[in-house]
Short mmCIF file of C-alpha atoms in Angstrom, two decimals:
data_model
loop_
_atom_site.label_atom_id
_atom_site.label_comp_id
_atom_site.label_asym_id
_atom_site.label_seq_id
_atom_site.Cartn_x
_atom_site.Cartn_y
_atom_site.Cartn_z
CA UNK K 1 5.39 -24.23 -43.75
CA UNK K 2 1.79 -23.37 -44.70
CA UNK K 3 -0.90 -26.12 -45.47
CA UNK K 4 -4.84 -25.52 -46.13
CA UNK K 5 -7.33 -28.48 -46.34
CA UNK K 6 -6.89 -28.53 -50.48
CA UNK K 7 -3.52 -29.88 -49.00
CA UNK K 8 -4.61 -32.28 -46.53
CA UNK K 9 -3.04 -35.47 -48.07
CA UNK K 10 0.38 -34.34 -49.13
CA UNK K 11 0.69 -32.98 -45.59
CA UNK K 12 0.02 -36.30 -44.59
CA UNK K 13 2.48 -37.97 -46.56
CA UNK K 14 5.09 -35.27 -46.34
CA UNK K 15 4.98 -36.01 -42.33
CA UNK K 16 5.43 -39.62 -42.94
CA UNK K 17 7.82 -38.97 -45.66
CA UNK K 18 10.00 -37.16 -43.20
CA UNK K 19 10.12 -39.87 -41.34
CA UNK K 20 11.78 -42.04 -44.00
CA UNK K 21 13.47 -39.53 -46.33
CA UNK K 22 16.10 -37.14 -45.44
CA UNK K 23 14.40 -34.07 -45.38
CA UNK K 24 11.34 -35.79 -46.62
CA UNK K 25 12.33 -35.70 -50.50
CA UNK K 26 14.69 -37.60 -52.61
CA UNK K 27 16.14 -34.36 -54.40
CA UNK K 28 16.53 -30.79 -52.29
CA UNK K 29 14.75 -28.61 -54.74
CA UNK K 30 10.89 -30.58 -53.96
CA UNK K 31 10.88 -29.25 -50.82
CA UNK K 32 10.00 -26.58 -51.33
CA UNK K 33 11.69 -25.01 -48.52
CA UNK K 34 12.97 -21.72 -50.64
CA UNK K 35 8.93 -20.44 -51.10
CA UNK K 36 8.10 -21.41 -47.32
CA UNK K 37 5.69 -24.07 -47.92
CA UNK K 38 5.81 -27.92 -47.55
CA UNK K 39 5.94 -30.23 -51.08
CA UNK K 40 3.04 -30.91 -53.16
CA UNK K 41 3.09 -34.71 -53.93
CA UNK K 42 1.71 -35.38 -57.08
CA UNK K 43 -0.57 -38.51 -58.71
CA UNK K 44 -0.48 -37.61 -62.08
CA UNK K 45 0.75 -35.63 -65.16
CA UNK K 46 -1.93 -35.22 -68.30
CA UNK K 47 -0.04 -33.04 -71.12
CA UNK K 48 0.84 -29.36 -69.43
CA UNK K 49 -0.89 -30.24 -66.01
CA UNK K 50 -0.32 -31.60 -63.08
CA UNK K 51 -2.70 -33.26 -60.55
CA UNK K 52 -1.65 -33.62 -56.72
CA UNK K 53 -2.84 -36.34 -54.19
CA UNK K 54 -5.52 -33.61 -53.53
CA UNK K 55 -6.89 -33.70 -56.53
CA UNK K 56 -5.36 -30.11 -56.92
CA UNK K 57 -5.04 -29.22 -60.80
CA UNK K 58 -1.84 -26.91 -61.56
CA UNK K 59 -0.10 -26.05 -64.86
CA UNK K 60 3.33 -26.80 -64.85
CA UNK K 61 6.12 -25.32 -65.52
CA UNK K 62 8.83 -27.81 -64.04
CA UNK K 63 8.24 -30.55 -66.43
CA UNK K 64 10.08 -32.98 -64.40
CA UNK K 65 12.87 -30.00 -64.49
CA UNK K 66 13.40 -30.50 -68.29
CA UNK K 67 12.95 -33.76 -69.97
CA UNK K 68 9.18 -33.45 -71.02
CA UNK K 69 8.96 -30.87 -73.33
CA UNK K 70 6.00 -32.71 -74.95
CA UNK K 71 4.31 -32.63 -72.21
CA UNK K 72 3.24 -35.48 -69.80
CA UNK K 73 1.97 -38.86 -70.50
CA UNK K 74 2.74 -38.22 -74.51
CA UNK K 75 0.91 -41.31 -76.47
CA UNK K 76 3.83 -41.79 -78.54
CA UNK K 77 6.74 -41.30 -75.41
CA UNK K 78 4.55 -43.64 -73.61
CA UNK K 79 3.48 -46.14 -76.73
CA UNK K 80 7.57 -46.84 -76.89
CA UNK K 81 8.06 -47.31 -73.52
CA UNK K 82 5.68 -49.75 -73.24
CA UNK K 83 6.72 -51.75 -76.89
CA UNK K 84 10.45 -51.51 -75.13
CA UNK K 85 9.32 -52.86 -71.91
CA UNK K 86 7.35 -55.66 -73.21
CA UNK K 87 10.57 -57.34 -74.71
CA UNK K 88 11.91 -56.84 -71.24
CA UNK K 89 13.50 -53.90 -68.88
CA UNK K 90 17.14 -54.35 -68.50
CA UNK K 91 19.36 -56.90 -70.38
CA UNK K 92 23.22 -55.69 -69.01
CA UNK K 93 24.32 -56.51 -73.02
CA UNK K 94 23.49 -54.05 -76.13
CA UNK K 95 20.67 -53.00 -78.02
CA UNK K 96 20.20 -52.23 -81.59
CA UNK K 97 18.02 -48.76 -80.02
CA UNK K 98 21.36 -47.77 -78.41
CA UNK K 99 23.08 -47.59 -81.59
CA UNK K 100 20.25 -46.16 -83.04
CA UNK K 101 19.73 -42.81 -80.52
CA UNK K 102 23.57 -42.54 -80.44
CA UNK K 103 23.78 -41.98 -84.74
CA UNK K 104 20.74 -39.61 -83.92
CA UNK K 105 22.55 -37.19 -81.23
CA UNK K 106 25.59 -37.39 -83.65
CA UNK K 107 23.24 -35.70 -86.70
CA UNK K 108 22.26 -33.57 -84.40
CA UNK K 109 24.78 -31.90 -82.58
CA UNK K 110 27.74 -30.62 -84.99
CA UNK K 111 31.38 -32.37 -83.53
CA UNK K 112 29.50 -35.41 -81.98
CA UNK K 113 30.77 -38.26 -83.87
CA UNK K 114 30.37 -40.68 -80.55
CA UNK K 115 28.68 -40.83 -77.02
CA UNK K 116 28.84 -42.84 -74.18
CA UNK K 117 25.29 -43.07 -72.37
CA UNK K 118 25.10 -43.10 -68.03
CA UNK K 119 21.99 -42.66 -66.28
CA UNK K 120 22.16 -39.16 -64.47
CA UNK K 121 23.99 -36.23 -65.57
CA UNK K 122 26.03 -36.27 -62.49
CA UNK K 123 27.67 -39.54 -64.23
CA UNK K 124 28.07 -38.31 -67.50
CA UNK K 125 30.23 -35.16 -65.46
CA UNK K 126 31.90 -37.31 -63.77
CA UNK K 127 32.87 -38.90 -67.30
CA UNK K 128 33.71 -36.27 -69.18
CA UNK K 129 36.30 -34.64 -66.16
CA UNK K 130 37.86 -37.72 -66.13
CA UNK K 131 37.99 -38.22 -70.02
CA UNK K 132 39.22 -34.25 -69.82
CA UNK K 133 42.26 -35.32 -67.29
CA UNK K 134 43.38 -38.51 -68.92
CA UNK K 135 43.08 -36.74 -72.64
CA UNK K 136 45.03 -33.37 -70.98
CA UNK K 137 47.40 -35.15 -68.68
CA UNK K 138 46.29 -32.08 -66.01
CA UNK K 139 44.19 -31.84 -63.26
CA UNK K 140 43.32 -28.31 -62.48
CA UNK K 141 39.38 -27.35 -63.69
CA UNK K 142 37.55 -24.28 -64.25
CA UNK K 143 33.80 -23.61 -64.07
CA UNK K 144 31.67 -20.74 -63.24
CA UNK K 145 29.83 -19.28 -59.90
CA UNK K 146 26.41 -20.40 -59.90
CA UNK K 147 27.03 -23.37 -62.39
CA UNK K 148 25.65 -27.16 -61.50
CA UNK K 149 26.87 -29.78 -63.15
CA UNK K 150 26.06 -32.28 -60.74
CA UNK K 151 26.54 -33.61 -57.50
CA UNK K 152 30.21 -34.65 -58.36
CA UNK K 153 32.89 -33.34 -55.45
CA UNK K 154 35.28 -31.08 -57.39
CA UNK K 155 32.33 -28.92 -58.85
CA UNK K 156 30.43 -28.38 -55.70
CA UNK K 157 31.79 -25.33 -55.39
CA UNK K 158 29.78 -22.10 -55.73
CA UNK K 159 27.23 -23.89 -57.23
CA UNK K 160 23.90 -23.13 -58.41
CA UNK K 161 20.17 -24.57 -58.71
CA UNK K 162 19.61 -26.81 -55.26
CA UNK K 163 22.55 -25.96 -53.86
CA UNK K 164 22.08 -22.50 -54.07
CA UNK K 165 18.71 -23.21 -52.76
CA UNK K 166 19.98 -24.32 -49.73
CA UNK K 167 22.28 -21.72 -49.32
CA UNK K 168 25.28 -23.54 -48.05
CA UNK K 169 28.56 -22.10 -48.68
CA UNK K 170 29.81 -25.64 -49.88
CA UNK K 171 29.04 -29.61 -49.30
CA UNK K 172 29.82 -31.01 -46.09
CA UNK K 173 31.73 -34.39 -47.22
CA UNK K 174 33.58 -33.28 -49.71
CA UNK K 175 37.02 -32.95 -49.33
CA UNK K 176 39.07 -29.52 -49.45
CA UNK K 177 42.15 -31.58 -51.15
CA UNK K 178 39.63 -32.28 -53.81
CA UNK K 179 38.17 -28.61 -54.42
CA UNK K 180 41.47 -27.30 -54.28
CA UNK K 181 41.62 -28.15 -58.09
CA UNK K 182 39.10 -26.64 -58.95
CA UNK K 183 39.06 -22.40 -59.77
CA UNK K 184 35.87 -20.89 -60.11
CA UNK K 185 35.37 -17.90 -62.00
CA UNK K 186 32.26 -15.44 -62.10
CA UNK K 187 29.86 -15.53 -65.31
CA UNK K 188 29.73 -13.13 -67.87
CA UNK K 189 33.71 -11.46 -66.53
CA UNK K 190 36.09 -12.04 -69.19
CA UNK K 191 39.05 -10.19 -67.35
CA UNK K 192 38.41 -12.59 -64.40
CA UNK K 193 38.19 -15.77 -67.34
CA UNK K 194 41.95 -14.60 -68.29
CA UNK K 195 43.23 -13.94 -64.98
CA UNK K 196 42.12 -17.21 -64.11
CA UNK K 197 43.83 -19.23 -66.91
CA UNK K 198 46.69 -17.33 -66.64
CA UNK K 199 47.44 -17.83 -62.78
CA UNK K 200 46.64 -21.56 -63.56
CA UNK K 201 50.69 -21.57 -64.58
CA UNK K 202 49.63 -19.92 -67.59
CA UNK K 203 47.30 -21.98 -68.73
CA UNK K 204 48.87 -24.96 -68.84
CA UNK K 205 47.73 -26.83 -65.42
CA UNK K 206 43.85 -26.74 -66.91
CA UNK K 207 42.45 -29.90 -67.78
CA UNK K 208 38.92 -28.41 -68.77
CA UNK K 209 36.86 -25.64 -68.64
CA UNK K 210 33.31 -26.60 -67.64
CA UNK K 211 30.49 -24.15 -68.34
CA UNK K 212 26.63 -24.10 -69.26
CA UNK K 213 26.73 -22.25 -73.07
CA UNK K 214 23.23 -21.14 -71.67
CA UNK K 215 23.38 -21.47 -68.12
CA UNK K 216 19.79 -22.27 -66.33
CA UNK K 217 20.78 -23.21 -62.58
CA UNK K 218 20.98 -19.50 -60.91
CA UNK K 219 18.00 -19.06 -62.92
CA UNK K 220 18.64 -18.27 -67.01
CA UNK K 221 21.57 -16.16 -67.37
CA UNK K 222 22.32 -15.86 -70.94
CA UNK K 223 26.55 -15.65 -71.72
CA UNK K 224 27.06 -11.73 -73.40
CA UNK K 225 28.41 -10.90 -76.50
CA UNK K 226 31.38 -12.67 -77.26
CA UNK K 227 31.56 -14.39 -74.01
CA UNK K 228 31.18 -17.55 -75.28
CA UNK K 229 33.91 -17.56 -78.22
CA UNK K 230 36.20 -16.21 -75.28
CA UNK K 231 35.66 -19.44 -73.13
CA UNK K 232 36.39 -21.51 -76.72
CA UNK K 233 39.44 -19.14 -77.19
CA UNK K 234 40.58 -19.60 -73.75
CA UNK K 235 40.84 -23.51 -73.94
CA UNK K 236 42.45 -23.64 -76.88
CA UNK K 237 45.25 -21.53 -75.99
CA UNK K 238 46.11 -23.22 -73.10
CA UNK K 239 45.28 -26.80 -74.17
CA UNK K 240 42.55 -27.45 -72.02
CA UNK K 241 39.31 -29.07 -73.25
CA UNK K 242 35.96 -27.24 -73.65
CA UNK K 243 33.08 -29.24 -72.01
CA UNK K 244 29.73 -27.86 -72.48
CA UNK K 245 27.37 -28.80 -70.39
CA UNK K 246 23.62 -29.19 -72.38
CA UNK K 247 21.95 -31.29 -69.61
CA UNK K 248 19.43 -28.48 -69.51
CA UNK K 249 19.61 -26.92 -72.81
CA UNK K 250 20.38 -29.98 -75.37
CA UNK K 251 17.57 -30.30 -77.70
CA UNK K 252 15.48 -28.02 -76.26
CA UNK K 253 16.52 -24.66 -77.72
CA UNK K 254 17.32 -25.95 -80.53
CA UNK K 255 17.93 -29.44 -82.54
CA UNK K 256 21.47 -28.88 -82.04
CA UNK K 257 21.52 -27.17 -78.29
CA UNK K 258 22.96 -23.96 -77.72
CA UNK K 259 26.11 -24.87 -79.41
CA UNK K 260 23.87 -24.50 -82.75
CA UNK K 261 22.60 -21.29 -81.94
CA UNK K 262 26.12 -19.90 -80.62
CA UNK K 263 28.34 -21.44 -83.07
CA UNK K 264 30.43 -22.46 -80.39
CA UNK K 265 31.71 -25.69 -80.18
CA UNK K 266 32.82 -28.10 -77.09
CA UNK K 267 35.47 -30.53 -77.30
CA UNK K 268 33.53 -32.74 -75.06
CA UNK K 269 29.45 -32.25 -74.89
CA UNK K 270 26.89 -33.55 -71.61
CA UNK K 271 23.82 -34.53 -72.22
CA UNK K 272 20.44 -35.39 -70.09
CA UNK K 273 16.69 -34.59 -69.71
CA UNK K 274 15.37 -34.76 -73.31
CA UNK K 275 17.85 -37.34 -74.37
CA UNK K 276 16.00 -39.78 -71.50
CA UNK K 277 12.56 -38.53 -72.37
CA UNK K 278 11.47 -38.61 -69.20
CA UNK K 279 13.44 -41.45 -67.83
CA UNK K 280 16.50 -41.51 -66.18
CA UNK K 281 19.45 -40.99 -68.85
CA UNK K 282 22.26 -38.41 -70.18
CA UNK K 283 25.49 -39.21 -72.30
CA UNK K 284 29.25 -37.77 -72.79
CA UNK K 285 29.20 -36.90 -76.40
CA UNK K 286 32.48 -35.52 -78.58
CA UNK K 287 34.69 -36.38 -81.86
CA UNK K 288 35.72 -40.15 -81.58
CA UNK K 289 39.56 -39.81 -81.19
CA UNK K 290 39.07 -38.20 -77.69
CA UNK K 291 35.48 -40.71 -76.91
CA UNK K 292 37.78 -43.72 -78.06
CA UNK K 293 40.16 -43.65 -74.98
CA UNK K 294 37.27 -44.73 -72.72
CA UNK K 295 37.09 -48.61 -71.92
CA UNK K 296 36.85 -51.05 -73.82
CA UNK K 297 38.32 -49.01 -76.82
CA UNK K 298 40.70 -47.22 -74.29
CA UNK K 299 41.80 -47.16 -70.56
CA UNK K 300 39.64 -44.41 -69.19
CA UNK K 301 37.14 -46.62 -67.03
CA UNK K 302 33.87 -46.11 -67.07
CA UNK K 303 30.80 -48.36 -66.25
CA UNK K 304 27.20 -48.45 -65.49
CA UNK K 305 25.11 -51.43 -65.20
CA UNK K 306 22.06 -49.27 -66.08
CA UNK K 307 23.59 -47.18 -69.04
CA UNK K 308 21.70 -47.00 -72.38
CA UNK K 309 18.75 -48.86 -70.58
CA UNK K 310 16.53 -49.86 -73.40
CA UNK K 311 13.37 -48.02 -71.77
CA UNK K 312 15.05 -44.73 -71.75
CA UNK K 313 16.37 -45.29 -74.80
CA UNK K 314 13.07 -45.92 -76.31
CA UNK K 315 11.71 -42.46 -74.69
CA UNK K 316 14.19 -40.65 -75.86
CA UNK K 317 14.09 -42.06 -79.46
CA UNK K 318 10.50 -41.23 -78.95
CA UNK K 319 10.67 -37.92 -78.30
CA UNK K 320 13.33 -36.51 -80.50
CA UNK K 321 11.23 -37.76 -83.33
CA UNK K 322 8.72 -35.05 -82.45
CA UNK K 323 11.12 -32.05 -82.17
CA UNK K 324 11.56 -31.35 -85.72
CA UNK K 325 12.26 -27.71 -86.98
CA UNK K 326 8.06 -26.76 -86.98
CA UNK K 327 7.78 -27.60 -83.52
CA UNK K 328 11.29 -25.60 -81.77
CA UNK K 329 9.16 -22.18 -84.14
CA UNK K 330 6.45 -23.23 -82.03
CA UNK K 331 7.95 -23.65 -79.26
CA UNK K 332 10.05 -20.33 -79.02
CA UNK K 333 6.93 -18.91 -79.91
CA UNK K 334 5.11 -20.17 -77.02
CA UNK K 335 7.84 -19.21 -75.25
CA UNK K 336 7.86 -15.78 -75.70
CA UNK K 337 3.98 -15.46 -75.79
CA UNK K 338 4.79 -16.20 -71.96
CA UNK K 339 7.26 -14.03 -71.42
CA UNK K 340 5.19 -11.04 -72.45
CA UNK K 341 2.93 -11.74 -70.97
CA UNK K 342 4.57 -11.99 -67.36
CA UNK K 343 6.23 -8.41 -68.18
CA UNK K 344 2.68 -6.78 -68.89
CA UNK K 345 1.46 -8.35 -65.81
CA UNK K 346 4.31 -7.16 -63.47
CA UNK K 347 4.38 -3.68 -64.76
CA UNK K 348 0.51 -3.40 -64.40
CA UNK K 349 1.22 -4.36 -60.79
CA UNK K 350 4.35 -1.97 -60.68
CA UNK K 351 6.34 -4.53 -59.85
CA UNK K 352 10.40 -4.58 -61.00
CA UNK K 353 11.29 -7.99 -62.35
CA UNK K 354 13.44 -9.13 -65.05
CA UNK K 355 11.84 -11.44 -67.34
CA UNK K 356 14.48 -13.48 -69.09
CA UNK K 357 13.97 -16.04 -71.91
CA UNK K 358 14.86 -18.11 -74.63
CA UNK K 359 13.31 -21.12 -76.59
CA UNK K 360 11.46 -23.85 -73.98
CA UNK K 361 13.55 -21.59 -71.18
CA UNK K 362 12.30 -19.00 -68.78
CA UNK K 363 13.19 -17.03 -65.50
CA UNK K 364 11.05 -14.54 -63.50
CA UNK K 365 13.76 -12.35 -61.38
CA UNK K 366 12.72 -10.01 -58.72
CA UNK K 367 15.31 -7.73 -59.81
CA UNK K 368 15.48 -3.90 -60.46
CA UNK K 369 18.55 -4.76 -62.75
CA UNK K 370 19.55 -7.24 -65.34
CA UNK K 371 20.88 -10.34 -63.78
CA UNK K 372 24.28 -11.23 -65.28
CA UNK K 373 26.15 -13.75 -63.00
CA UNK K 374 25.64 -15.68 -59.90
CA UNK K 375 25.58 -12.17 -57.16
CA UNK K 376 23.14 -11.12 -59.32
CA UNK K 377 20.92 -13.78 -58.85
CA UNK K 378 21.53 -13.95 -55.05
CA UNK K 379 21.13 -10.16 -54.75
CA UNK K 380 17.35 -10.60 -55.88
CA UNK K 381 14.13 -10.01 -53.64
CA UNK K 382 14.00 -14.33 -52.92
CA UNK K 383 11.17 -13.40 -50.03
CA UNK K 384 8.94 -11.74 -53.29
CA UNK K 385 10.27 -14.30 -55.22
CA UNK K 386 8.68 -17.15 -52.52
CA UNK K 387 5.29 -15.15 -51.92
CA UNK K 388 4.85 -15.00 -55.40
CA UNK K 389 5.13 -18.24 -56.28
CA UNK K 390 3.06 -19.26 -52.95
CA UNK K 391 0.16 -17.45 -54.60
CA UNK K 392 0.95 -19.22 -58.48
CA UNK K 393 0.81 -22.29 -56.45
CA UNK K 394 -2.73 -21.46 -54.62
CA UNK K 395 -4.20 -20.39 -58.50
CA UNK K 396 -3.07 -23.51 -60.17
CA UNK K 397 0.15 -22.67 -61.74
CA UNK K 398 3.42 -25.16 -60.54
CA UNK K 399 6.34 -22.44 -60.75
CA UNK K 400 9.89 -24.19 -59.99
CA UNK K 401 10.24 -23.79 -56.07
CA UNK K 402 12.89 -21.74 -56.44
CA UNK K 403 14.55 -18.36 -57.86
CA UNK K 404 17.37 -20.23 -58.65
CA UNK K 405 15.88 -22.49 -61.32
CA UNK K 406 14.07 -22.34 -64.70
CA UNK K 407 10.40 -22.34 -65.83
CA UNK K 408 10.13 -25.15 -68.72
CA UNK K 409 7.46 -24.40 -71.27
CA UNK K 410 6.05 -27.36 -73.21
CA UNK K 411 4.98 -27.95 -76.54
CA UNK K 412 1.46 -29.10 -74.61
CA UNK K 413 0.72 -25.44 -73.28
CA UNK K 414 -2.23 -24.45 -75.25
CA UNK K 415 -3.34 -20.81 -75.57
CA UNK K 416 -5.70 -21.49 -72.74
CA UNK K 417 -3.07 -22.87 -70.03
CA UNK K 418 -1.26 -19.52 -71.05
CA UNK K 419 -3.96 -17.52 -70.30
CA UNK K 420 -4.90 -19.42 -66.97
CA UNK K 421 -0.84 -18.68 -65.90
CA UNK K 422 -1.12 -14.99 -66.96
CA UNK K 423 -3.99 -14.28 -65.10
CA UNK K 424 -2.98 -15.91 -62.19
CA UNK K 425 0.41 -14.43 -62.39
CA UNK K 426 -1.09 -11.18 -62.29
CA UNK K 427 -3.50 -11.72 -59.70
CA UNK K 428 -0.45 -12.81 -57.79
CA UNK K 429 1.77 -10.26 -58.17
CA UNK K 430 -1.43 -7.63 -57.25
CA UNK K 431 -0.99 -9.64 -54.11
CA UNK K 432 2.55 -8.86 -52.84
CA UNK K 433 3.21 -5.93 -50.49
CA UNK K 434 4.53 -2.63 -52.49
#
């Protein structure tokens, strides 16, 4: 793992870290083990940047891996906060706020007439399988090579962003009784889709089919034509629920998620990042006659003593405020300023990569080919991929750490942070061997 001086502290701290933290990090991905180097810990965010212990200035792209698509430190995120935190932190009882972001997600997002808020995304998976297997009476579910939707056992299979980082071929721990339920399909294949759903007894042993309607964790690998309406065709004929996951996409493309810009529809909808602003929270979301059977209304159980915790709620309250329809025009526009950018800049270098985007989403692939499922992804030049970002990293630019993963534009990157990541972006890929 390379270190210089301009790294001195967070090698310090990373070696004491280490000694206290499995792996030295509290979530795979910091590591930074994928682009060969150790983890940059950081002090501080200020709008698009980031500052390290080192005093290091970057602009970044991870944006906590979503949530702060206004940037860091946001006045009015942080004014909230602090107003919601002054009344007190955690009260274990309701709050007029939780009401208040729950009739908010509901205008938003077409078929959401209810949601019940956990504090990870992970959770709010966990809830909507469950709600999926009581509503279904099945067990049997379906997702898609390359797909995370959390750390829950019977969807760590062939999955993507950390995991795939890691490269294992599954998770230690979890059980093979558990997994056994659970038939993964590759992206973007509709014969495979209806082979699958068809030797699940015809259809009619699938609780749920699980899928990202834009899927971010192999990188961004939009669904093709029709792909989409397939999955929502495929549930319905054999009774199994839709569940779209939006952890990563919700609010951010567009004030109604990808299921706005698709016209597709889940039966059941998850929900993170941008609906915490920042702080830890995500949400189950779907039409109340399926929402009602969890506890207290119904017998599904499901608890948290954290859920709807009035300071997340407050962020997130916050920050949907300021995504109105003005600021998603600027953002795709931002967006795509980027992504033009990095294309001229690899081609000047002669350098193949496929440069894939949509609004606040991005994905540099060192690919000669389009990348249209999970293989695809894993068939790219990762060593490239890690050198590149190695020299983003020693310009001032805060890639994710991995090919596997999203960049995350903000509505806080000014013309002149894009011009400071296109430069260095091109100085970077001038760098890497032919």
């Amino acid at each position: 793992m390379s270190t210089s001086l301009a790294d001195a502290r967070s090698a310090e701290l990373y070696r004491r870290a280490l000694e206290v933290l499995p792996g030295g990090v509290n979530s795979p991905v910091r590591a930074m083990g994928a682009i060969g180097r150790s983890p940059i810990f950081v002090e501080r965010g200020e709008g698009a940047e980031l500052i390290d212990v080192d005093g290091n200035r970057f602009v970044d792209y991870v944006c906590s891996w979503g949530p702060l698509v206004h940037g860091h430190a946001h006045p009015e995120v942080l004014d909230a906060v602090a107003k919601a935190a002054a009344k007190g932190t955690s009260f274990g009882a309701p709050t007029a706020a939780e009401v208040e972001l729950a009739t908010e997600v509901a205008r938003r997002f077409d078929g959401v007439e209810m949601l019940r808020m956990t504090s990870s995304g992970t959770e709010a998976t966990m809830t909507a399988v469950r709600l999926a297997r009581a509503a279904t009476g099945r067990e049997r579910l379906l997702k898609f090579a390359g797909a995370y939707h959390g750390h829950l056992d019977p969807l760590l299979a062939a999955a993507g962003s950390g995991l795939a980082t890691q490269a294992p071929p599954s998770s230690p721990g979890v059980p093979a009784a558990v997994v056994a339920d659970t038939v993964v399909v590759p992206w973007n294949d509709p014969d495979a889709l209806r082979a699958a759903v068809e030797e699940s007894t015809g259809g009619h042993e699938l609780a749920a089919i699980v899928a990202e309607p834009l899927p971010a964790n192999m990188g961004l690998v939009p669904p093709r034509e029709g792909f989409l309406e397939l999955l929502r065709e495929q549930a319905d004929e054999s009774g199994a629920l839709l569940i779209l996951d939006e952890v990563i996409s919700g609010f951010r493309v567009a004030r109604g998620g990808a299921q706005e810009l698709t016209g597709v529809r889940g039966d059941l909808t998850i929900l993170g990042k941008i609906l915490g602003g920042g702080l830890p929270a995500a949400a189950v979301a779907g039409p109340a006659d399926l929402m009602r059977l969890l506890a207290p209304a119904g017998e599904v159980y499901q608890a948290g003593t954290l859920s709807g915790n009035p300071l997340a709620v407050a962020a997130g309250l916050a920050t949907l405020s300021l995504l109105d329809e003005p600021a998603y025009l600027r953002l795709a526009a931002l967006t795509e300023q980027l992504a033009d950018g990095l294309r001229a800049a690899a081609a000047a270098a002669g350098r193949a990569v496929q440069i894939v985007s949509a609004t606040g989403l991005l994905t540099v692939f060192f690919s000669e080919r389009p990348v249209l499922c999970f293989d695809d992804a894993r068939a790219c030049d990762l060593d490239a991929h890690a050198a590149w970002c190695r020299e983003l990293l020693s310009r001032g630019v805060y890639p994710p750490p991995s090919q596997f993963e999203a960049w995350f534009p903000s509505l806080v990157h000014a013309p002149e942070h894009i011009e400071r990541t296109l430069a260095a972006a091109a100085a970077a890929f001038a760098e890497l061997p032919s």
